[in-house]
mmCIF file of the C-alpha atoms, coordinates in Angstrom:
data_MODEL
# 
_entry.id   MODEL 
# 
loop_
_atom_site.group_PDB 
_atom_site.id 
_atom_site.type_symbol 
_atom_site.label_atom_id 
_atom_site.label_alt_id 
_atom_site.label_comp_id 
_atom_site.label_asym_id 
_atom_site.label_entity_id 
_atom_site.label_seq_id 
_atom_site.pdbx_PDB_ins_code 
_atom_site.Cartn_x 
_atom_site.Cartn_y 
_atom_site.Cartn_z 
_atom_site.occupancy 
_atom_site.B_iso_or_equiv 
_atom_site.pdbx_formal_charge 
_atom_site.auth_seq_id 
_atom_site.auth_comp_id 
_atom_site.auth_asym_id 
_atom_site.auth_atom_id 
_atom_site.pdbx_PDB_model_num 
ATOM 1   C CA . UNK A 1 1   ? 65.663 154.513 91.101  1.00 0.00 ? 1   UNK A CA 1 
ATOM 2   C CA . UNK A 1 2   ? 64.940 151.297 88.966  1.00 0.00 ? 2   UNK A CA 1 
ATOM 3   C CA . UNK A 1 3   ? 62.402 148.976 89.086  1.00 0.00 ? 3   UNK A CA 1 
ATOM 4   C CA . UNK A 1 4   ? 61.539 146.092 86.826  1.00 0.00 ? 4   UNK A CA 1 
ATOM 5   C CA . UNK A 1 5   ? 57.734 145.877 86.418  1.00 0.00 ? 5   UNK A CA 1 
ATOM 6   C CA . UNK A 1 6   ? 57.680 141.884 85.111  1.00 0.00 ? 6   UNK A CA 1 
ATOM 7   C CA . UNK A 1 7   ? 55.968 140.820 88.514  1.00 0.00 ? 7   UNK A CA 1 
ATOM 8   C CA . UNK A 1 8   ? 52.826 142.485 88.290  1.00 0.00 ? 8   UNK A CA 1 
ATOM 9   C CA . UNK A 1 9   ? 52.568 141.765 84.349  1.00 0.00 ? 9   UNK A CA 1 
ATOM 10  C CA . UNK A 1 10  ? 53.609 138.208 85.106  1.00 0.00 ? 10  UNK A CA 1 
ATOM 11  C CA . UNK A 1 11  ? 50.418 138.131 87.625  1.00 0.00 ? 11  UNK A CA 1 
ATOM 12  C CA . UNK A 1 12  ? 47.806 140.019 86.410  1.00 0.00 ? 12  UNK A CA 1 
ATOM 13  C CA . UNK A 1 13  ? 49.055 141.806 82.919  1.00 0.00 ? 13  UNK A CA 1 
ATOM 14  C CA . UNK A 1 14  ? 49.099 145.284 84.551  1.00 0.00 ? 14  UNK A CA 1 
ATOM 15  C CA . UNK A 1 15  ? 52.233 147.314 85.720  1.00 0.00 ? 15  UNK A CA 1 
ATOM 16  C CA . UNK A 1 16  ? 51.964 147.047 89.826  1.00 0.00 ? 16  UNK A CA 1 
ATOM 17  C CA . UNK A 1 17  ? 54.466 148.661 91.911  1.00 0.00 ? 17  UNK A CA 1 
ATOM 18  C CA . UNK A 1 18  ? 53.806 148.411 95.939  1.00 0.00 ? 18  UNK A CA 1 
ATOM 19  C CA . UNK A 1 19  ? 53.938 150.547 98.138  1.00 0.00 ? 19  UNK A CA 1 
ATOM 20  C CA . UNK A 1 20  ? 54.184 151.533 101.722 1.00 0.00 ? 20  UNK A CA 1 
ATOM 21  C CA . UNK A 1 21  ? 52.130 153.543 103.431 1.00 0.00 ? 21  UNK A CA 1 
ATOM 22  C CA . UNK A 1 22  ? 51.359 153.939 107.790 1.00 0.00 ? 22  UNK A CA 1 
ATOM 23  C CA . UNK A 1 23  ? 47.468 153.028 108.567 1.00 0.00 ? 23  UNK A CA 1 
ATOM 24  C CA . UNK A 1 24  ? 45.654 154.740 111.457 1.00 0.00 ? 24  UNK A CA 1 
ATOM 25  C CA . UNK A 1 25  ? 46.647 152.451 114.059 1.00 0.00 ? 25  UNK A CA 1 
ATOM 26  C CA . UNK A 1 26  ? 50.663 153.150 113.209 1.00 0.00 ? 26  UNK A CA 1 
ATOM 27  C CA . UNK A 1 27  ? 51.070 149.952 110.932 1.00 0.00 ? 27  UNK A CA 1 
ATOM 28  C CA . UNK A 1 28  ? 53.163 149.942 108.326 1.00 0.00 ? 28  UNK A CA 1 
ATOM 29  C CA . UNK A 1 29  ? 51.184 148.480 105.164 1.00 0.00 ? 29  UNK A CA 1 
ATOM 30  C CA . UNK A 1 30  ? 51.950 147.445 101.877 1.00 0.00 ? 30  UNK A CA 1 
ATOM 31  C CA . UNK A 1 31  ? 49.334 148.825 98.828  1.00 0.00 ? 31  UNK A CA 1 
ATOM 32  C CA . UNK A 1 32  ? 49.492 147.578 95.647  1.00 0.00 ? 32  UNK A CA 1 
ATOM 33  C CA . UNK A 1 33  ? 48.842 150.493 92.884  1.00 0.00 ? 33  UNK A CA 1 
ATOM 34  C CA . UNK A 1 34  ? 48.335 150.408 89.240  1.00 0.00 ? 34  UNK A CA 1 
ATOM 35  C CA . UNK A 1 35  ? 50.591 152.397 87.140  1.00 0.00 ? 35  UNK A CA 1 
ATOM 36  C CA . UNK A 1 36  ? 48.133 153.919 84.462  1.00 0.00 ? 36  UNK A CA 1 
ATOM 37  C CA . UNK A 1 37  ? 49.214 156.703 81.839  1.00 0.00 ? 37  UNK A CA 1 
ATOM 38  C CA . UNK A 1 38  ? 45.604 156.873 80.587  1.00 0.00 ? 38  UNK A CA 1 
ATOM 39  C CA . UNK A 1 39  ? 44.630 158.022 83.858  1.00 0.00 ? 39  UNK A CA 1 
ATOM 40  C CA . UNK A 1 40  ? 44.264 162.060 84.967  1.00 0.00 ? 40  UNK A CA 1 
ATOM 41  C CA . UNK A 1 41  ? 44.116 161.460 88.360  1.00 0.00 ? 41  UNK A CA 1 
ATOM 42  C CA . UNK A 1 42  ? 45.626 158.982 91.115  1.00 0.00 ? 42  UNK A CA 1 
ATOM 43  C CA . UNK A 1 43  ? 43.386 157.209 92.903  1.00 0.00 ? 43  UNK A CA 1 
ATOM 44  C CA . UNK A 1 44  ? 42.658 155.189 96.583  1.00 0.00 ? 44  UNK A CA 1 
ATOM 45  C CA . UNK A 1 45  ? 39.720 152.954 96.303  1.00 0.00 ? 45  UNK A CA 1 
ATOM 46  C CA . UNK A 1 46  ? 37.331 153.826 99.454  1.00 0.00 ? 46  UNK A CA 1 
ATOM 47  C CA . UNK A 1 47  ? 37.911 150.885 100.852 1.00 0.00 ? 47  UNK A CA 1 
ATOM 48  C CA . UNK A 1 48  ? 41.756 151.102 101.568 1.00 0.00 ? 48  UNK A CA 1 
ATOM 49  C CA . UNK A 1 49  ? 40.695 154.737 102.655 1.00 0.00 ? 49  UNK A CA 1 
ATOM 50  C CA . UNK A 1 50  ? 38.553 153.889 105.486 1.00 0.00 ? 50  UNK A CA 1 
ATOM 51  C CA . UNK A 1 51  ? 42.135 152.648 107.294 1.00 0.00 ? 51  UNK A CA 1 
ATOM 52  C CA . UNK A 1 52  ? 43.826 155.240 106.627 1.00 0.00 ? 52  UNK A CA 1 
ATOM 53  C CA . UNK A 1 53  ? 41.510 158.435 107.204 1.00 0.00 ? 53  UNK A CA 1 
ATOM 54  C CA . UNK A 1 54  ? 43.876 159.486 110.014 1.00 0.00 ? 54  UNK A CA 1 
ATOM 55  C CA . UNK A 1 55  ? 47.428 159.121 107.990 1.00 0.00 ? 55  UNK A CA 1 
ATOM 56  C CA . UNK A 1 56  ? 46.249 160.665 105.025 1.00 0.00 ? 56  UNK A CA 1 
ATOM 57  C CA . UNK A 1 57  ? 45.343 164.527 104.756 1.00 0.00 ? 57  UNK A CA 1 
ATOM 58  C CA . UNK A 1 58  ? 41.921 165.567 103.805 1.00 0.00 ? 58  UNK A CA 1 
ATOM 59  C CA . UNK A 1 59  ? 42.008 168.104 101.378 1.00 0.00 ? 59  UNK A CA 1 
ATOM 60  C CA . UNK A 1 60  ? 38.919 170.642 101.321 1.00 0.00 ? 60  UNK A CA 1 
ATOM 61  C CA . UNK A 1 61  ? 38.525 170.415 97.548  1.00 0.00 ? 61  UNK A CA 1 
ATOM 62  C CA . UNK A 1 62  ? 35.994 168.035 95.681  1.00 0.00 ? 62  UNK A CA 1 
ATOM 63  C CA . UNK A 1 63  ? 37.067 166.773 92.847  1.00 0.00 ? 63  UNK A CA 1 
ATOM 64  C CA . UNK A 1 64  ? 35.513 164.957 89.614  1.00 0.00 ? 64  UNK A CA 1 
ATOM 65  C CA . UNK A 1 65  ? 36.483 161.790 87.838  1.00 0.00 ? 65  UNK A CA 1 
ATOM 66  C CA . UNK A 1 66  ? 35.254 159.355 85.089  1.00 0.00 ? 66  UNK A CA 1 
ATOM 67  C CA . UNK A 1 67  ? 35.420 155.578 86.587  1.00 0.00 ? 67  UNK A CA 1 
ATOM 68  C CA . UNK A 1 68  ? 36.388 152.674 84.565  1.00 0.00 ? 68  UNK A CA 1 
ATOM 69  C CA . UNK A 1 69  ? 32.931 152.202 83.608  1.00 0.00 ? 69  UNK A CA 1 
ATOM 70  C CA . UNK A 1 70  ? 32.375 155.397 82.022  1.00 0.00 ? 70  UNK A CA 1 
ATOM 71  C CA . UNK A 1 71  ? 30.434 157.360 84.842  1.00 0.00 ? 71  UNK A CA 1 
ATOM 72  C CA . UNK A 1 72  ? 31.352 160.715 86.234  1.00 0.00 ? 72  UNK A CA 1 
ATOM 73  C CA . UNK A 1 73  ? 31.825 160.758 89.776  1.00 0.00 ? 73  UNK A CA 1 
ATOM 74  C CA . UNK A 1 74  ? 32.209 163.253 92.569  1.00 0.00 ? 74  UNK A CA 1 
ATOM 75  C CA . UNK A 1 75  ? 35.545 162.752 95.011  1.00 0.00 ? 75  UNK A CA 1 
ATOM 76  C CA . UNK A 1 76  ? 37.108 163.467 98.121  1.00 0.00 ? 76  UNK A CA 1 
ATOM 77  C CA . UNK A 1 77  ? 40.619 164.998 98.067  1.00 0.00 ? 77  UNK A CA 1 
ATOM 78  C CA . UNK A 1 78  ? 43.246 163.358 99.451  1.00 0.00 ? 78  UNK A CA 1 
ATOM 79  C CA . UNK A 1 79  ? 47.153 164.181 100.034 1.00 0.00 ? 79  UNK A CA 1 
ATOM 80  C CA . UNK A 1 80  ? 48.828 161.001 100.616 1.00 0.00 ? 80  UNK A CA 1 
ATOM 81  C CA . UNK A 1 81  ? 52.449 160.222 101.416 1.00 0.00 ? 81  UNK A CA 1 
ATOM 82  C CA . UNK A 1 82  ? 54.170 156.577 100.604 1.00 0.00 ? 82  UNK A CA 1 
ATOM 83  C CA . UNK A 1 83  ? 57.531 155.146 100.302 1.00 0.00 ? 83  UNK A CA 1 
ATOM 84  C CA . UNK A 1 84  ? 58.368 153.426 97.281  1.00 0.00 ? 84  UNK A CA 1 
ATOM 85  C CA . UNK A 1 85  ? 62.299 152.064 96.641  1.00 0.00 ? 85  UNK A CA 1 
ATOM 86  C CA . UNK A 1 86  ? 63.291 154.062 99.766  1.00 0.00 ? 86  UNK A CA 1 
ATOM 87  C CA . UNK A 1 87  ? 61.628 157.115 98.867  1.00 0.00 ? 87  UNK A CA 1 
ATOM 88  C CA . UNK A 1 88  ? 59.235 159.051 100.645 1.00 0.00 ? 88  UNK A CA 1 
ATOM 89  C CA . UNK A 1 89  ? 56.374 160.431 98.057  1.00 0.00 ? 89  UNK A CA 1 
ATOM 90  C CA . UNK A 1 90  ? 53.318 162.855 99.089  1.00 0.00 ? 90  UNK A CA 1 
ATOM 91  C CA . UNK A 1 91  ? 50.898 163.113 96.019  1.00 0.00 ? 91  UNK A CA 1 
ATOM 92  C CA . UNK A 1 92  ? 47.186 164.118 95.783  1.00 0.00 ? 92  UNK A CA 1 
ATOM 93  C CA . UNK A 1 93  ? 44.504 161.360 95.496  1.00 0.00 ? 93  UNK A CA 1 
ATOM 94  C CA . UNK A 1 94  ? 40.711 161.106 94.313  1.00 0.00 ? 94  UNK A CA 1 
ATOM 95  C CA . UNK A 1 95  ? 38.951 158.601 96.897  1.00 0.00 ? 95  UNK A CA 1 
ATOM 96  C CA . UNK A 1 96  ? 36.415 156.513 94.945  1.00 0.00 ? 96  UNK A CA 1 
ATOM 97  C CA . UNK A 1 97  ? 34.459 153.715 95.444  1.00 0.00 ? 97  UNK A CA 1 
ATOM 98  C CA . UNK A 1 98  ? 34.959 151.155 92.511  1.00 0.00 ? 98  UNK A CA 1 
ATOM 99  C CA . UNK A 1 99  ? 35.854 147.810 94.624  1.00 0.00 ? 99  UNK A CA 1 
ATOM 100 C CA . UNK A 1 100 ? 32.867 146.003 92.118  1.00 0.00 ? 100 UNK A CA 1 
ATOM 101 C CA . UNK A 1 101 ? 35.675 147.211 89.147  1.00 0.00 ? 101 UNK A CA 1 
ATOM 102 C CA . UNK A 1 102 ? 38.518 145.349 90.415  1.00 0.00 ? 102 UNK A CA 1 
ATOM 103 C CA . UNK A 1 103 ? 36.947 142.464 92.067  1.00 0.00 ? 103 UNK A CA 1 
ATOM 104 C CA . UNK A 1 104 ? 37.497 140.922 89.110  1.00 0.00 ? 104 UNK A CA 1 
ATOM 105 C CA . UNK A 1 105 ? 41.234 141.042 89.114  1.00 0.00 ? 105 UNK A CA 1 
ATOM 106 C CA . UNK A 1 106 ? 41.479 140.540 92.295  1.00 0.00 ? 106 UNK A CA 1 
ATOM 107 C CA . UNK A 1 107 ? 38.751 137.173 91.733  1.00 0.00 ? 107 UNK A CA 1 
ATOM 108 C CA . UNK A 1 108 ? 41.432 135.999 89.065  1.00 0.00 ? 108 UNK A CA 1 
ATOM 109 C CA . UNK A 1 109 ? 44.859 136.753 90.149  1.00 0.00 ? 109 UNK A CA 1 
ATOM 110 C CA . UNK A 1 110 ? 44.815 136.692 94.152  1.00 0.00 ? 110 UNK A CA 1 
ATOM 111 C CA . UNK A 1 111 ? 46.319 140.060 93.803  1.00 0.00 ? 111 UNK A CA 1 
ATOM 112 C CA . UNK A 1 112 ? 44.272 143.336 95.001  1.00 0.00 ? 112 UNK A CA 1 
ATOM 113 C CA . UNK A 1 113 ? 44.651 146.479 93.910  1.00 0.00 ? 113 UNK A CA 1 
ATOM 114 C CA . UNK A 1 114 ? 44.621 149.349 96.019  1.00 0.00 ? 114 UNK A CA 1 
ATOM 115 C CA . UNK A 1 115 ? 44.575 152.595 93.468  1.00 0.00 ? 115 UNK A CA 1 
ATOM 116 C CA . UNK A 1 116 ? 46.289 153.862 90.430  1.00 0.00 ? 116 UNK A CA 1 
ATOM 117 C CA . UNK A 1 117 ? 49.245 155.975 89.713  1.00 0.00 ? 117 UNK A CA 1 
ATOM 118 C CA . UNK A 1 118 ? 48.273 158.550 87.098  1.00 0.00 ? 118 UNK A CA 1 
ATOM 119 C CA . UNK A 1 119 ? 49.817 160.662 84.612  1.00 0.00 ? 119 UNK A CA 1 
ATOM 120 C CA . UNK A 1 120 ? 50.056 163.562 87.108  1.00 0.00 ? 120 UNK A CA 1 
ATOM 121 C CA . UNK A 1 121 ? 52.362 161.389 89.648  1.00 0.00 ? 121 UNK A CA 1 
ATOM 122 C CA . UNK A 1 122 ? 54.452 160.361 86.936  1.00 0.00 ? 122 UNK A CA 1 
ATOM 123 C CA . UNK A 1 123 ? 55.051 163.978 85.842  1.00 0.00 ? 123 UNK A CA 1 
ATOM 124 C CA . UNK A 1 124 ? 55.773 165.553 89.201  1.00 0.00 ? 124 UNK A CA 1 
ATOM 125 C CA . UNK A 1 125 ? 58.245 162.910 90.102  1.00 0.00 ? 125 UNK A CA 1 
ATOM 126 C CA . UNK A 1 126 ? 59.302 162.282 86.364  1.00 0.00 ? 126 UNK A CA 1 
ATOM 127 C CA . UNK A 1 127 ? 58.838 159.030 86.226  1.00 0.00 ? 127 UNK A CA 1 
ATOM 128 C CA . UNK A 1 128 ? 60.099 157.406 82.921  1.00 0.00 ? 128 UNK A CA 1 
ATOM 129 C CA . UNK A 1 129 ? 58.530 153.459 81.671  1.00 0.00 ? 129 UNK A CA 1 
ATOM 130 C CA . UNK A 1 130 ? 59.721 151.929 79.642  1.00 0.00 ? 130 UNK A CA 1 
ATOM 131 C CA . UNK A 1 131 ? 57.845 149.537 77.567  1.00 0.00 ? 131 UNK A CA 1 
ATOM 132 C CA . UNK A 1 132 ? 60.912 147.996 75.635  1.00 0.00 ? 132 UNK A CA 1 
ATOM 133 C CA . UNK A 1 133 ? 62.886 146.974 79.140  1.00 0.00 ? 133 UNK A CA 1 
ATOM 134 C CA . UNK A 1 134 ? 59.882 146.640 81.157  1.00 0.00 ? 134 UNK A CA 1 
ATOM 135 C CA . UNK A 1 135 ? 60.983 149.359 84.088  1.00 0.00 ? 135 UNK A CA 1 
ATOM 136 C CA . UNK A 1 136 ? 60.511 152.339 85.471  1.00 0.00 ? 136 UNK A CA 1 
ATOM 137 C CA . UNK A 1 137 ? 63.503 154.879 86.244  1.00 0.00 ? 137 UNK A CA 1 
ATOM 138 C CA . UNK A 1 138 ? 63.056 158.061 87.325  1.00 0.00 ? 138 UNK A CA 1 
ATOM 139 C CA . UNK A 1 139 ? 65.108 161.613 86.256  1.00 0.00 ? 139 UNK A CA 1 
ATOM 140 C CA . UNK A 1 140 ? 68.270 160.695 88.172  1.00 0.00 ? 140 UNK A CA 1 
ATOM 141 C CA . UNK A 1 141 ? 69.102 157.577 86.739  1.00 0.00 ? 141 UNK A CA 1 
# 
């Protein structure tokens, strides 16, 4: 797998990859996710959550996460499963409400962000960016 991440920095100056994922009604949807090394944990804002409750797997563990404003907050566990490039991915996800955080992106691009991609995902599936080219490959390439 390659993928050239110039869209999303064209639009918004953040690496953006979408997804798709299969809401609780049996729709497939497209998410847009931030790919962000600085960040521990993946995440799905609450508000893309609440349509997919039923798709998604509730995990029984709580977990804790500091939000872009510098706050610790409690989560609900997620496991997840997307396709991306014609691959099918499962990964665990911290639900959190921060819609306030990227209303502002979405206020200035047009473009909404769904979650993030942390370091974690990009370690399990060894992803590899790179900054030079602008891409992301993973291991087989």
């Amino acid at each position: 797998m390659e993928f050239p991440l110039y869209w999303g920095l064209q639009k918004t100056g953040l690496p953006l990859i979408v997804v798709t994922c299969t809401d609780d009604a049996g729709t497939a949807r497209d998410l847009c996710l931030l790919i962000d090394t600085g960040s521990t944990n993946n995440i799905l804002f609450s508000f893309v959550y609440e349509h997919f409750q039923k798709s998604f797997k509730s995990l029984d563990e709580q977990g804790s996460i500091m939000g872009f404003e510098g706050q610790q907050h409690g989560t609900p566990q997620i496991e997840a499963t997307f396709d991306f490039e014609g691959q099918s991915y499962i990964s665990t996800f911290s639900v959190l409400d921060i819609f306030d955080g990227m209303k502002y992106i979405q206020e200035e691009t047009g473009i909404q962000i769904h979650g993030v991609l942390g370091i974690h995902f990009l370690v399990d599936y060894e992803w590899i960016i790179d900054f030079k080219q602008l891409k992301i490959s993973d291991s087989n390439e």
